[in-house]
Amino acid sequence: MVANGNRDGRPGEALVLKGLDPETCMIVFKNHWAQVVKILEKHDPLRSNTSSNMASAVQNYVEHILFLLMEEDAGQAGAMGPILEFVVMENVMERLFLWSLRRQFTDDMKLEQLKMYEMIVGQARQPLLHHKPVLRPLMMLLSSCSGTAGPEVEAELVSLLNQLCCVLAKDQSVLELFFHTSEDQGAANFLIFSLLIPFIHREGLVGQQARDALLLIMSLSAENQRVAQHIAENTYFCPVLATGLSGLYSSLPTKLEVPGEEWHCLHREDWLQMPTLVQFLNSLEFCNAVIQVAHPNIRDQLVSYIYNGFLVPVLAPALHKLTLEEVMTTTAYLDLFVRSVSEPVLLQTFLSFILLHRHENVHILDTLVSRINTPFQLGTVSLALFQTLIGLYCEDVMLQLILRYLIPCNHMMLSQRRVVKERDFYSVSAAKILALTPSCCSPEHSPPPLRQLDSILWSKGTDNSTEETFLEEDGSGYSCVIGSEIYLDVNYLHYLYNARLGISSCTRACQVWSAPYDGEDPPPEEYQPSALEEAGARGRQAQTVNPKRSHPHPRPRPPCPPQTTDPAPTNQLELEWDDSYDAGPVVSPEAAAAESSRPPQLPAAEPPKHIQEMRRTAIMLVKGSYIEESDFQDDVMVYDLVAKKDARDTVDCRRPSRETLPESEESEIDSNLNLEEDHFKESSLQEKDEVPLSNGLSLPLHPTNMEVTKGSKEVKAHVADHNSNLQSPSAEVGDDLMGQYEELIRTLGSDETGTGGSSHVKTVDKEFRNPVVTPMEEDEVDFSSFSVDTPELEKPHSSLFGTKLRSGSTRSHSVPFTGPFVSVLLSRLENMLDNSLHVNLLLTGILAQLAAYPQPLLQSFLLNTNMVFQPSVRSLYQVLASLKNQIEQQASTKKDFPELITSAQHCLLARESSLKDSRECSPPEAGRMMKSSPPPQPKTISLARTEVFATVLFTEFLKELAAIAQEHSILSHVPMEE
Amino acid sequence: MNLNPFWSMSTNTGRKRSDGEEQSGEQQQQQQQRASPARPSFGKKQLPSIPKNAVPVTKPASPAATAQLANGTHASYGPFYLEYSLLAEFTLVIKQKLPGIYVQPSYKSALMWFGVIFIRHGLYQDGVFKFTVYIPDNYPDGECPRVVFDIPVFHPLVDPVSGELDVRRAFTKWRRNHNHIWQVLMYARTVFYKINTMEPLNPEAAVLYDKDVQLFKSKVVDSVKLCNSHLFDQPKMDDPYAISFSSWNPAIHDEAKERMFTHKRRPEDHQKGLQVSGLSWVKPGSTQPFSKDDNPPQS
């Protein structure tokens, strides 16, 4: 074999050649060629059988010839060397190719030729491909290899193509020739590119080489419009690439074998064990890389195909599969995909799928959020997905999840809007949060092990001297000493440090956001629910229309649900939204009947024909066969019913605390929750179905109420709220809701003023003014204004106004709602004592992540313990306070609680250090600390004692939140540029 | 990471201030930190290492800390609240950009701030007075902070022996959320421009001002001279972050000056090279996700 022989003999040969002068080489070359020609002419393979002797003789000569060609240097000023000139003049390459073509053109022959070209292209000292007599036979060879061939030929072909692409990337002038030459041959334009496409999704080295080669062409396309245009318009590159993902996806396991209950996301070590997933991720990574380097035309096309050819037709149904395991698996995949994608444009594609796409008229996002509440592993995996999403620092994500519910500022009392941006000078919120520390975990009572270790370290840092010696007196007799070594919870320093890191990186990331979300921008008045609805409808419309621009195959708009007052969709949606894990409403038999008798669902939005076609072909290309998504029609319903049933069972046995409540109170809470959920359903319904706002219901406005608030902008807002609340498809439902709500507000209102209300008012009355006086050179500052005797001009009386407003019924018609995500998170947190350790770790992690966001709306909602919220709004602080009470109750009834706490602390500490050992990503000081600790061997504690672990975690979570609150009070107020 | 909470953050912010806001008119009297620990790079938030010669001051739990327990908070976190309250005060001082006043919390305690005030016109023109602010350890619930000049300036409101300025007359009762330390600093500056002789701490100065302004003026000039002649003295307190002055040394100060001026242009430079990790496709003025015009096509 030519190439093999050459390779082996090369070093020696080269040495010999180096000694030779060009003239001698030329003579040798001509001589050899003459011999070859003689054989070629004598033994036309078509007429007589070429003996193997002859063939090997030719090979021998060719071997030498190619060496001489390779080793020849270019002539003066880039001219051809004499040998190359001879090759071109005599059409050497073409004649060699034709000769082998005339013999039996077996795979071996192809292999031989491919290797020959690979060698001279890769090693020649002068550019060869510029010359048609070299290029043309190469192209012929390539096109002859494009059909079916054995794996060896394929491997060699890809290797050669890769090499050609390298040449292209280095020397773009060859590009033109590639286009022309293939035209001459009548072959597909830009053959080397087309030849690579089938290998895109191939696994192993061949696939990798092909993808590398394609990437080279992709980056070429960024600068070369012609290449870009050709790829986008004349090749199947993008559809093959995108729909190939669908094919690869179909071969992924539909159910993951989960290692344990603690498992919640696919780590590297998990997916490395799954070859199909590795292959999928390779292709996804390739898409990512293409999008990164390719021309915008290609990029946009690819992104569009990924959306319409993979996400919508494959991933969306997969997220709605029949069993919990399947859905859980898909969710874990989605999480992994989002984590694997780095290119913003591709990330945006995934995010817009998650945030905006509607599968069977339900937003994917809503479905995913609702699943957080499932008590199964699906809930945990969903939490992990949201942790990933929140960690992206993406405005669009945060907007859809939380911020859009906070922008109108309806969740707080009217007077509180100005508090949103206020600064917590004295760590009041942190103190209030830390004051929730359960007495059994108080640092004074039982120092956790971590603290002790730290304390040791701490005192080491301050030498051996006794504390007394640190007391220093300066000359003036003022001693400046603060702090105490004994009681300092040094562990808290780590939280502060982490909070600082978290907040600063988040703040930096959010600099690209469009608005500060500080209660003023975006202006709350413009985003009252009714206005938001309209904008939302408009926005979505724009969303569906906008992208058509550069999209070659626009997708028809998904069929809109009929905008009637048909009650059936309501039921369906209720079902969808009935997250009854946490004390949801009981489904009445009537409702169940309505469910079963509901009209058949609208057919799922079919992707357009050409996409389906494309997908099928691409899938055939990649896999051979693929089972199309079967009927998912009733999956959602079945899934929800199953989840609901199971959830109810769990709720029944898991909520002992509820039973201790007096019956009336319980029902009150229930109605509260129901109502909140009803509203939730309703609002989501409005959004989903884009019910027109001109619904005919009129609002009975009491003139007295109007007087109370006349003229104010807020009135309009309330009326708007009111109206939007009446947008229920069924008037009956609306009235009923209103009635319930009126009553609820009354009870809650009186309750509020009776107990919690007074303290609220007190806090409001506290002065929180931050007098920013611009410094004046003239020194005309009236310092008397700083004195206490000065009458305060701007005493906040708006709080009173707010109270009045609430006691009236004007405001009552809009149930303030902070969004499904917050609601679900808080309700899971409420169950902290029953949650398993890892669920709690995820939950608290997500909440801490959210709390680190610098947007005042979010910060004030989560961390400001002085904020006065609407009575129906559940705040993080409220949930934490109720948890503290639950814990205190547990601690008082269980004798061995303190002991158990200590065991749990040791257990968690051991877990922490084992995690740190395995990951080796811990900050050095933490590592040092851990090492110095002798592994504690206390009484073991079962992880099933969730309430004990939750108690420990709760205490730590309080510190984490308090630390974040404290750092916010500094970081968020230091001007950015400093 | 160092484990001393009491100075780390404040020195950081202090550093930023003294780097960025130096006024050119006072260049010849360059502030310089003695024995200052390794400087963290500009704009980068990190905890500096503990200087070897300095030892954090601690003492057993003060009554103030235990008192906080009554408020429903844990005493063990008292020092953290105090530290952050003072940090907040300090950032507020930075925000106010008080003309001619520079302060820096001491290394040893966040309750002690070193300061210097430059008087630019009026009777005390050209005066450069170093002072120390002492903040009560039950801040913000205690008395108002005290301001003590290193050298007792000849002034009706400055105690001729201790150098303490009568601050309390302006802040009869210190009220949290209402009173802030920048106001005290502002007040300390104001007294040099607007002389008040009511209930003086230095009766001689008060009487002179009312009866013989010329003599008062000459005494003030002497006092300013005296203060300025001690400008280059070692700081009164042995603290790594005490403010000390040294005469202009081109080898050191030219470069520092240069850097100060380049810092002004820094923010834009910063933005360019900044690796932005956040994402947004929201069009400004909209609350719709993916509403930016340059979005690639989707569905």
PDB file of C-alpha atoms in Angstrom, chain A residues 481-584:
ATOM      1  CA  VAL A 481     -13.002  47.839  72.392  1.00  0.00           C
ATOM      2  CA  ILE A 482     -15.818  45.921  70.942  1.00  0.00           C
ATOM      3  CA  GLY A 483     -16.812  42.401  70.482  1.00  0.00           C
ATOM      4  CA  SER A 484     -16.318  39.324  72.503  1.00  0.00           C
ATOM      5  CA  GLU A 485     -14.435  36.255  71.677  1.00  0.00           C
ATOM      6  CA  ILE A 486     -16.566  34.029  73.781  1.00  0.00           C
ATOM      7  CA  TYR A 487     -19.914  34.468  72.155  1.00  0.00           C
ATOM      8  CA  LEU A 488     -18.910  35.219  68.618  1.00  0.00           C
ATOM      9  CA  ASP A 489     -20.392  32.780  66.201  1.00  0.00           C
ATOM     10  CA  VAL A 490     -17.427  32.645  63.908  1.00  0.00           C
ATOM     11  CA  ASN A 491     -19.200  30.310  61.562  1.00  0.00           C
ATOM     12  CA  TYR A 492     -21.310  33.340  60.756  1.00  0.00           C
ATOM     13  CA  LEU A 493     -18.265  35.016  59.270  1.00  0.00           C
ATOM     14  CA  HIS A 494     -18.202  32.402  56.572  1.00  0.00           C
ATOM     15  CA  TYR A 495     -21.794  33.143  55.759  1.00  0.00           C
ATOM     16  CA  LEU A 496     -20.990  36.827  55.547  1.00  0.00           C
ATOM     17  CA  TYR A 497     -18.068  36.116  53.303  1.00  0.00           C
ATOM     18  CA  ASN A 498     -20.128  33.908  51.037  1.00  0.00           C
ATOM     19  CA  ALA A 499     -22.956  36.403  51.008  1.00  0.00           C
ATOM     20  CA  ARG A 500     -20.537  39.075  49.942  1.00  0.00           C
ATOM     21  CA  LEU A 501     -19.204  36.942  47.123  1.00  0.00           C
ATOM     22  CA  GLY A 502     -22.670  35.907  46.040  1.00  0.00           C
ATOM     23  CA  ILE A 503     -24.142  39.372  46.068  1.00  0.00           C
ATOM     24  CA  SER A 504     -21.238  41.003  44.306  1.00  0.00           C
ATOM     25  CA  SER A 505     -21.118  38.488  41.512  1.00  0.00           C
ATOM     26  CA  CYS A 506     -24.879  38.657  41.125  1.00  0.00           C
ATOM     27  CA  THR A 507     -24.805  42.436  41.132  1.00  0.00           C
ATOM     28  CA  ARG A 508     -22.104  42.458  38.520  1.00  0.00           C
ATOM     29  CA  ALA A 509     -24.045  40.011  36.373  1.00  0.00           C
ATOM     30  CA  CYS A 510     -27.235  42.022  36.641  1.00  0.00           C
ATOM     31  CA  GLN A 511     -25.603  45.103  35.216  1.00  0.00           C
ATOM     32  CA  VAL A 512     -26.781  43.987  31.808  1.00  0.00           C
ATOM     33  CA  TRP A 513     -30.385  43.972  32.951  1.00  0.00           C
ATOM     34  CA  SER A 514     -32.823  46.440  31.471  1.00  0.00           C
ATOM     35  CA  ALA A 515     -34.219  47.843  34.710  1.00  0.00           C
ATOM     36  CA  PRO A 516     -33.323  48.098  38.394  1.00  0.00           C
ATOM     37  CA  TYR A 517     -36.645  46.645  39.645  1.00  0.00           C
ATOM     38  CA  ASP A 518     -36.698  49.012  42.580  1.00  0.00           C
ATOM     39  CA  GLY A 519     -40.393  49.718  42.812  1.00  0.00           C
ATOM     40  CA  GLU A 520     -40.028  52.732  40.565  1.00  0.00           C
ATOM     41  CA  ASP A 521     -38.574  51.344  37.386  1.00  0.00           C
ATOM     42  CA  PRO A 522     -40.508  49.610  35.895  1.00  0.00           C
ATOM     43  CA  PRO A 523     -43.243  51.882  37.258  1.00  0.00           C
ATOM     44  CA  PRO A 524     -45.801  49.883  39.244  1.00  0.00           C
ATOM     45  CA  GLU A 525     -48.680  51.935  37.901  1.00  0.00           C
ATOM     46  CA  GLU A 526     -48.061  50.804  34.365  1.00  0.00           C
ATOM     47  CA  TYR A 527     -47.979  47.185  35.269  1.00  0.00           C
ATOM     48  CA  GLN A 528     -51.136  46.672  37.206  1.00  0.00           C
ATOM     49  CA  PRO A 529     -52.547  43.259  36.436  1.00  0.00           C
ATOM     50  CA  SER A 530     -54.946  44.463  33.784  1.00  0.00           C
ATOM     51  CA  ALA A 531     -52.299  46.405  31.957  1.00  0.00           C
ATOM     52  CA  LEU A 532     -49.953  43.488  32.296  1.00  0.00           C
ATOM     53  CA  GLU A 533     -52.434  41.175  30.705  1.00  0.00           C
ATOM     54  CA  GLU A 534     -52.774  43.362  27.683  1.00  0.00           C
ATOM     55  CA  ALA A 535     -49.080  43.807  27.366  1.00  0.00           C
ATOM     56  CA  GLY A 536     -48.612  40.115  27.776  1.00  0.00           C
ATOM     57  CA  ALA A 537     -51.014  39.336  24.988  1.00  0.00           C
ATOM     58  CA  ARG A 538     -49.366  41.864  22.783  1.00  0.00           C
ATOM     59  CA  GLY A 539     -45.950  40.619  23.649  1.00  0.00           C
ATOM     60  CA  ARG A 540     -46.803  37.071  22.876  1.00  0.00           C
ATOM     61  CA  GLN A 541     -48.279  38.056  19.610  1.00  0.00           C
ATOM     62  CA  ALA A 542     -45.166  39.908  18.746  1.00  0.00           C
ATOM     63  CA  GLN A 543     -43.240  36.893  19.799  1.00  0.00           C
ATOM     64  CA  THR A 544     -44.948  34.688  17.335  1.00  0.00           C
ATOM     65  CA  VAL A 545     -44.789  37.157  14.522  1.00  0.00           C
ATOM     66  CA  ASN A 546     -41.414  38.680  15.019  1.00  0.00           C
ATOM     67  CA  PRO A 547     -39.172  35.713  14.315  1.00  0.00           C
ATOM     68  CA  LYS A 548     -40.533  35.120  10.872  1.00  0.00           C
ATOM     69  CA  ARG A 549     -38.141  37.629   9.462  1.00  0.00           C
ATOM     70  CA  SER A 550     -35.157  35.561   8.704  1.00  0.00           C
ATOM     71  CA  HIS A 551     -36.712  32.210   9.150  1.00  0.00           C
ATOM     72  CA  PRO A 552     -36.934  30.259   5.918  1.00  0.00           C
ATOM     73  CA  HIS A 553     -39.756  28.104   7.151  1.00  0.00           C
ATOM     74  CA  PRO A 554     -41.989  30.055   9.438  1.00  0.00           C
ATOM     75  CA  ARG A 555     -43.964  27.985  11.796  1.00  0.00           C
ATOM     76  CA  PRO A 556     -47.655  28.637  11.742  1.00  0.00           C
ATOM     77  CA  ARG A 557     -48.964  30.194  14.845  1.00  0.00           C
ATOM     78  CA  PRO A 558     -50.253  27.671  17.327  1.00  0.00           C
ATOM     79  CA  PRO A 559     -53.981  27.401  17.169  1.00  0.00           C
ATOM     80  CA  CYS A 560     -55.596  29.704  19.661  1.00  0.00           C
ATOM     81  CA  PRO A 561     -58.108  28.239  22.028  1.00  0.00           C
ATOM     82  CA  PRO A 562     -61.598  29.427  21.355  1.00  0.00           C
ATOM     83  CA  GLN A 563     -62.317  32.456  23.451  1.00  0.00           C
ATOM     84  CA  THR A 564     -65.635  31.419  24.773  1.00  0.00           C
ATOM     85  CA  THR A 565     -67.023  31.115  28.225  1.00  0.00           C
ATOM     86  CA  ASP A 566     -67.032  27.386  27.924  1.00  0.00           C
ATOM     87  CA  PRO A 567     -66.424  26.083  31.422  1.00  0.00           C
ATOM     88  CA  ALA A 568     -64.586  23.011  30.229  1.00  0.00           C
ATOM     89  CA  PRO A 569     -61.177  24.584  29.807  1.00  0.00           C
ATOM     90  CA  THR A 570     -61.486  26.001  33.274  1.00  0.00           C
ATOM     91  CA  ASN A 571     -61.752  22.588  34.699  1.00  0.00           C
ATOM     92  CA  GLN A 572     -58.849  21.351  32.763  1.00  0.00           C
ATOM     93  CA  LEU A 573     -56.760  24.196  33.952  1.00  0.00           C
ATOM     94  CA  GLU A 574     -57.852  23.793  37.474  1.00  0.00           C
ATOM     95  CA  LEU A 575     -56.647  20.297  37.249  1.00  0.00           C
ATOM     96  CA  GLU A 576     -53.406  21.494  35.867  1.00  0.00           C
ATOM     97  CA  TRP A 577     -52.988  23.967  38.631  1.00  0.00           C
ATOM     98  CA  ASP A 578     -54.293  22.050  41.469  1.00  0.00           C
ATOM     99  CA  ASP A 579     -51.134  21.730  43.493  1.00  0.00           C
ATOM    100  CA  SER A 580     -52.923  20.189  46.305  1.00  0.00           C
ATOM    101  CA  TYR A 581     -49.901  18.830  48.047  1.00  0.00           C
ATOM    102  CA  ASP A 582     -50.192  21.684  50.395  1.00  0.00           C
ATOM    103  CA  ALA A 583     -53.743  21.779  51.583  1.00  0.00           C
ATOM    104  CA  GLY A 584     -55.355  22.314  48.270  1.00  0.00           C
TER     105      GLY A 584
END
